[in-house]
Amino acid sequence: MKNVIVILALTLLASCQQEKIGYVDNVKLMDEYQQKIDVEAKFKIQADALASKRDSISQAFQMEAQAFQTKAQSLSQSKAQEEYAAMQQKGQIIGQQLQQQDQQLQLAGQTEMDSIVSKVKEEIKDYGKKNGYSYILGGGDGGSVLYGTDANDLTDEVVKLLNDKYKK
């Protein structure tokens, strides 16, 4: 009888394997991931350059418009209207070109960020497999972890792993 109880107890223990679960604070991870920081800095420089270009083109166009207003006073009404229409069209074309450049920059930035997010997800998946995790959950703002013990927080380990790989 004792042997049956011992065998039953061992069987229960063997069948009650615990799942290994951890979580990563997505916000903290992305805020501290150096590649993401570098990409944001690169696109900020490009956005600042585009804004500077937009400002200088805008100033030049305003000066041209002021010169036209002075010139228009000496033109016939029909000639002034004709040149005014040409100025409006030129302004619209310039505005569309600048808007297109801005959209291209935003699209390139979003594409690169999407690539980084995919890379991070893949690294977390590999980390989980290598370290025997059944689940690694995402936490932080909008994440699925409402509470987790510090012992289950893998954020710092994953940030270090990602940054070490990025440096190589």
mmCIF file of C-alpha atoms in Angstrom:
data_model
loop_
_atom_site.group_PDB
_atom_site.id
_atom_site.type_symbol
_atom_site.label_atom_id
_atom_site.label_comp_id
_atom_site.label_asym_id
_atom_site.label_seq_id
_atom_site.Cartn_x
_atom_site.Cartn_y
_atom_site.Cartn_z
ATOM 1 C CA MET A 1 0.000 0.000 0.000
ATOM 2 C CA LYS A 2 2.842 2.387 0.841
ATOM 3 C CA ASN A 3 4.450 1.667 -2.529
ATOM 4 C CA VAL A 4 1.229 2.569 -4.331
ATOM 5 C CA ILE A 5 1.029 5.903 -2.504
ATOM 6 C CA VAL A 6 4.684 6.685 -3.243
ATOM 7 C CA ILE A 7 4.232 5.844 -6.943
ATOM 8 C CA LEU A 8 1.051 7.914 -7.063
ATOM 9 C CA ALA A 9 2.815 10.884 -5.406
ATOM 10 C CA LEU A 10 5.762 10.690 -7.825
ATOM 11 C CA THR A 11 3.392 10.484 -10.791
ATOM 12 C CA LEU A 12 1.521 13.576 -9.585
ATOM 13 C CA LEU A 13 4.771 15.492 -9.083
ATOM 14 C CA ALA A 14 6.002 14.573 -12.547
ATOM 15 C CA SER A 15 2.729 15.605 -14.173
ATOM 16 C CA CYS A 16 2.647 18.972 -12.364
ATOM 17 C CA GLN A 17 5.495 20.562 -14.254
ATOM 18 C CA GLN A 18 5.390 24.297 -13.826
ATOM 19 C CA GLU A 19 5.315 26.535 -16.873
ATOM 20 C CA LYS A 20 8.129 29.082 -16.875
ATOM 21 C CA ILE A 21 6.636 32.537 -17.454
ATOM 22 C CA GLY A 22 8.282 35.939 -17.680
ATOM 23 C CA TYR A 23 7.384 39.375 -18.973
ATOM 24 C CA VAL A 24 9.033 42.315 -20.663
ATOM 25 C CA ASP A 25 8.058 45.975 -20.191
ATOM 26 C CA ASN A 26 7.672 46.958 -23.849
ATOM 27 C CA VAL A 27 7.922 50.700 -23.212
ATOM 28 C CA LYS A 28 11.086 50.452 -21.133
ATOM 29 C CA LEU A 29 12.605 47.992 -23.589
ATOM 30 C CA MET A 30 12.091 50.264 -26.587
ATOM 31 C CA ASP A 31 13.146 53.385 -24.646
ATOM 32 C CA GLU A 32 16.455 51.755 -23.732
ATOM 33 C CA TYR A 33 17.187 49.873 -26.976
ATOM 34 C CA GLN A 34 20.116 51.680 -28.569
ATOM 35 C CA GLN A 35 19.233 50.851 -32.180
ATOM 36 C CA LYS A 36 15.793 52.434 -31.724
ATOM 37 C CA ILE A 37 17.392 55.480 -30.080
ATOM 38 C CA ASP A 38 19.846 55.798 -32.997
ATOM 39 C CA VAL A 39 17.089 55.474 -35.615
ATOM 40 C CA GLU A 40 14.999 58.141 -33.891
ATOM 41 C CA ALA A 41 18.017 60.464 -33.760
ATOM 42 C CA LYS A 42 18.751 59.891 -37.457
ATOM 43 C CA PHE A 43 15.185 60.669 -38.468
ATOM 44 C CA LYS A 44 15.060 63.711 -36.184
ATOM 45 C CA ILE A 45 18.093 65.107 -38.006
ATOM 46 C CA GLN A 46 16.404 64.451 -41.347
ATOM 47 C CA ALA A 47 13.125 65.994 -40.135
ATOM 48 C CA ASP A 48 14.967 69.067 -38.855
ATOM 49 C CA ALA A 49 16.748 69.422 -42.200
ATOM 50 C CA LEU A 50 13.426 69.163 -44.031
ATOM 51 C CA ALA A 51 11.862 71.762 -41.721
ATOM 52 C CA SER A 52 14.799 74.090 -42.345
ATOM 53 C CA LYS A 53 14.433 73.570 -46.089
ATOM 54 C CA ARG A 54 10.688 74.227 -45.828
ATOM 55 C CA ASP A 55 11.337 77.447 -43.898
ATOM 56 C CA SER A 56 13.887 78.762 -46.391
ATOM 57 C CA ILE A 57 11.670 77.908 -49.389
ATOM 58 C CA SER A 58 8.730 79.534 -47.642
ATOM 59 C CA GLN A 59 10.718 82.699 -46.928
ATOM 60 C CA ALA A 60 11.932 82.876 -50.523
ATOM 61 C CA PHE A 61 8.384 82.427 -51.812
ATOM 62 C CA GLN A 62 7.073 85.136 -49.460
ATOM 63 C CA MET A 63 9.739 87.555 -50.695
ATOM 64 C CA GLU A 64 8.794 86.700 -54.267
ATOM 65 C CA ALA A 65 5.113 87.279 -53.435
ATOM 66 C CA GLN A 66 5.903 90.675 -51.880
ATOM 67 C CA ALA A 67 7.926 91.652 -54.930
ATOM 68 C CA PHE A 68 5.010 90.581 -57.106
ATOM 69 C CA GLN A 69 2.584 92.768 -55.105
ATOM 70 C CA THR A 70 4.777 95.787 -55.716
ATOM 71 C CA LYS A 71 5.128 94.910 -59.388
ATOM 72 C CA ALA A 72 1.377 94.173 -59.771
ATOM 73 C CA GLN A 73 0.510 97.791 -59.062
ATOM 74 C CA SER A 74 2.187 98.836 -62.308
ATOM 75 C CA LEU A 75 0.634 96.029 -64.397
ATOM 76 C CA SER A 76 -2.704 95.972 -66.149
ATOM 77 C CA GLN A 77 -5.436 94.176 -64.224
ATOM 78 C CA SER A 78 -5.564 91.220 -66.618
ATOM 79 C CA LYS A 79 -1.747 90.826 -66.623
ATOM 80 C CA ALA A 80 -1.680 91.086 -62.804
ATOM 81 C CA GLN A 81 -4.393 88.411 -62.492
ATOM 82 C CA GLU A 82 -2.501 86.163 -64.895
ATOM 83 C CA GLU A 83 0.744 86.474 -62.920
ATOM 84 C CA TYR A 84 -1.129 86.094 -59.619
ATOM 85 C CA ALA A 85 -2.621 82.807 -60.872
ATOM 86 C CA ALA A 86 0.880 81.646 -61.864
ATOM 87 C CA MET A 87 2.173 82.557 -58.380
ATOM 88 C CA GLN A 88 -0.662 80.620 -56.736
ATOM 89 C CA GLN A 89 0.062 77.585 -58.885
ATOM 90 C CA LYS A 90 3.775 77.793 -58.064
ATOM 91 C CA GLY A 91 2.930 77.983 -54.347
ATOM 92 C CA GLN A 92 0.706 74.915 -54.598
ATOM 93 C CA ILE A 93 3.385 72.935 -56.430
ATOM 94 C CA ILE A 94 5.999 73.861 -53.825
ATOM 95 C CA GLY A 95 3.591 72.920 -51.019
ATOM 96 C CA GLN A 96 2.823 69.562 -52.614
ATOM 97 C CA GLN A 97 6.515 68.779 -53.108
ATOM 98 C CA LEU A 98 7.312 69.572 -49.489
ATOM 99 C CA GLN A 99 4.349 67.539 -48.272
ATOM 100 C CA GLN A 100 5.462 64.596 -50.421
ATOM 101 C CA GLN A 101 8.990 64.768 -48.982
ATOM 102 C CA ASP A 102 7.554 64.873 -45.460
ATOM 103 C CA GLN A 103 5.375 61.827 -46.160
ATOM 104 C CA GLN A 104 8.337 59.920 -47.624
ATOM 105 C CA LEU A 105 10.393 60.674 -44.525
ATOM 106 C CA GLN A 106 7.567 59.537 -42.233
ATOM 107 C CA LEU A 107 7.082 56.340 -44.241
ATOM 108 C CA ALA A 108 10.806 55.551 -44.167
ATOM 109 C CA GLY A 109 10.886 56.148 -40.409
ATOM 110 C CA GLN A 110 7.843 53.966 -39.811
ATOM 111 C CA THR A 111 9.258 51.190 -41.995
ATOM 112 C CA GLU A 112 12.519 51.219 -40.072
ATOM 113 C CA MET A 113 10.726 51.235 -36.705
ATOM 114 C CA ASP A 114 8.515 48.326 -37.814
ATOM 115 C CA SER A 115 11.679 46.424 -38.720
ATOM 116 C CA ILE A 116 13.124 47.109 -35.263
ATOM 117 C CA VAL A 117 9.922 45.919 -33.554
ATOM 118 C CA SER A 118 10.011 42.698 -35.606
ATOM 119 C CA LYS A 119 13.661 42.180 -34.685
ATOM 120 C CA VAL A 120 12.903 42.718 -30.986
ATOM 121 C CA LYS A 121 10.033 40.233 -31.083
ATOM 122 C CA GLU A 122 12.260 37.643 -32.758
ATOM 123 C CA GLU A 123 15.033 38.167 -30.187
ATOM 124 C CA ILE A 124 12.549 37.790 -27.324
ATOM 125 C CA LYS A 125 11.248 34.587 -28.910
ATOM 126 C CA ASP A 126 14.810 33.211 -29.237
ATOM 127 C CA TYR A 127 15.604 34.268 -25.672
ATOM 128 C CA GLY A 128 12.513 32.436 -24.421
ATOM 129 C CA LYS A 129 13.408 29.246 -26.285
ATOM 130 C CA LYS A 130 17.038 29.282 -25.114
ATOM 131 C CA ASN A 131 16.084 29.917 -21.497
ATOM 132 C CA GLY A 132 13.186 27.466 -21.217
ATOM 133 C CA TYR A 133 10.283 29.905 -21.043
ATOM 134 C CA SER A 134 6.818 28.689 -21.972
ATOM 135 C CA TYR A 135 5.568 32.270 -22.184
ATOM 136 C CA ILE A 136 7.049 35.747 -22.266
ATOM 137 C CA LEU A 137 4.344 38.361 -21.948
ATOM 138 C CA GLY A 138 4.442 42.014 -22.939
ATOM 139 C CA GLY A 139 3.926 44.611 -20.234
ATOM 140 C CA GLY A 140 4.050 48.393 -19.967
ATOM 141 C CA ASP A 141 1.490 50.788 -21.415
ATOM 142 C CA GLY A 142 -1.021 48.789 -23.407
ATOM 143 C CA GLY A 143 0.641 45.522 -22.450
ATOM 144 C CA SER A 144 -1.058 42.415 -21.174
ATOM 145 C CA VAL A 145 0.725 42.206 -17.798
ATOM 146 C CA LEU A 146 -1.126 44.063 -15.079
ATOM 147 C CA TYR A 147 1.140 42.746 -12.348
ATOM 148 C CA GLY A 148 4.288 40.698 -12.253
ATOM 149 C CA THR A 149 6.957 40.068 -9.668
ATOM 150 C CA ASP A 150 10.376 41.543 -10.236
ATOM 151 C CA ALA A 151 11.746 38.013 -10.433
ATOM 152 C CA ASN A 152 9.700 37.451 -13.607
ATOM 153 C CA ASP A 153 10.681 40.797 -15.186
ATOM 154 C CA LEU A 154 13.072 40.017 -18.052
ATOM 155 C CA THR A 155 13.235 43.574 -19.401
ATOM 156 C CA ASP A 156 16.770 44.438 -18.285
ATOM 157 C CA GLU A 157 18.153 41.105 -19.502
ATOM 158 C CA VAL A 158 16.525 41.499 -22.923
ATOM 159 C CA VAL A 159 17.645 45.147 -23.248
ATOM 160 C CA LYS A 160 21.229 44.089 -22.463
ATOM 161 C CA LEU A 161 21.030 41.229 -24.960
ATOM 162 C CA LEU A 162 19.666 43.495 -27.720
ATOM 163 C CA ASN A 163 22.156 46.287 -27.060
ATOM 164 C CA ASP A 164 25.083 43.844 -26.956
ATOM 165 C CA LYS A 165 24.019 42.360 -30.295
ATOM 166 C CA TYR A 166 23.502 45.828 -31.783
ATOM 167 C CA LYS A 167 27.041 46.921 -30.820
ATOM 168 C CA LYS A 168 28.570 44.010 -32.759
#
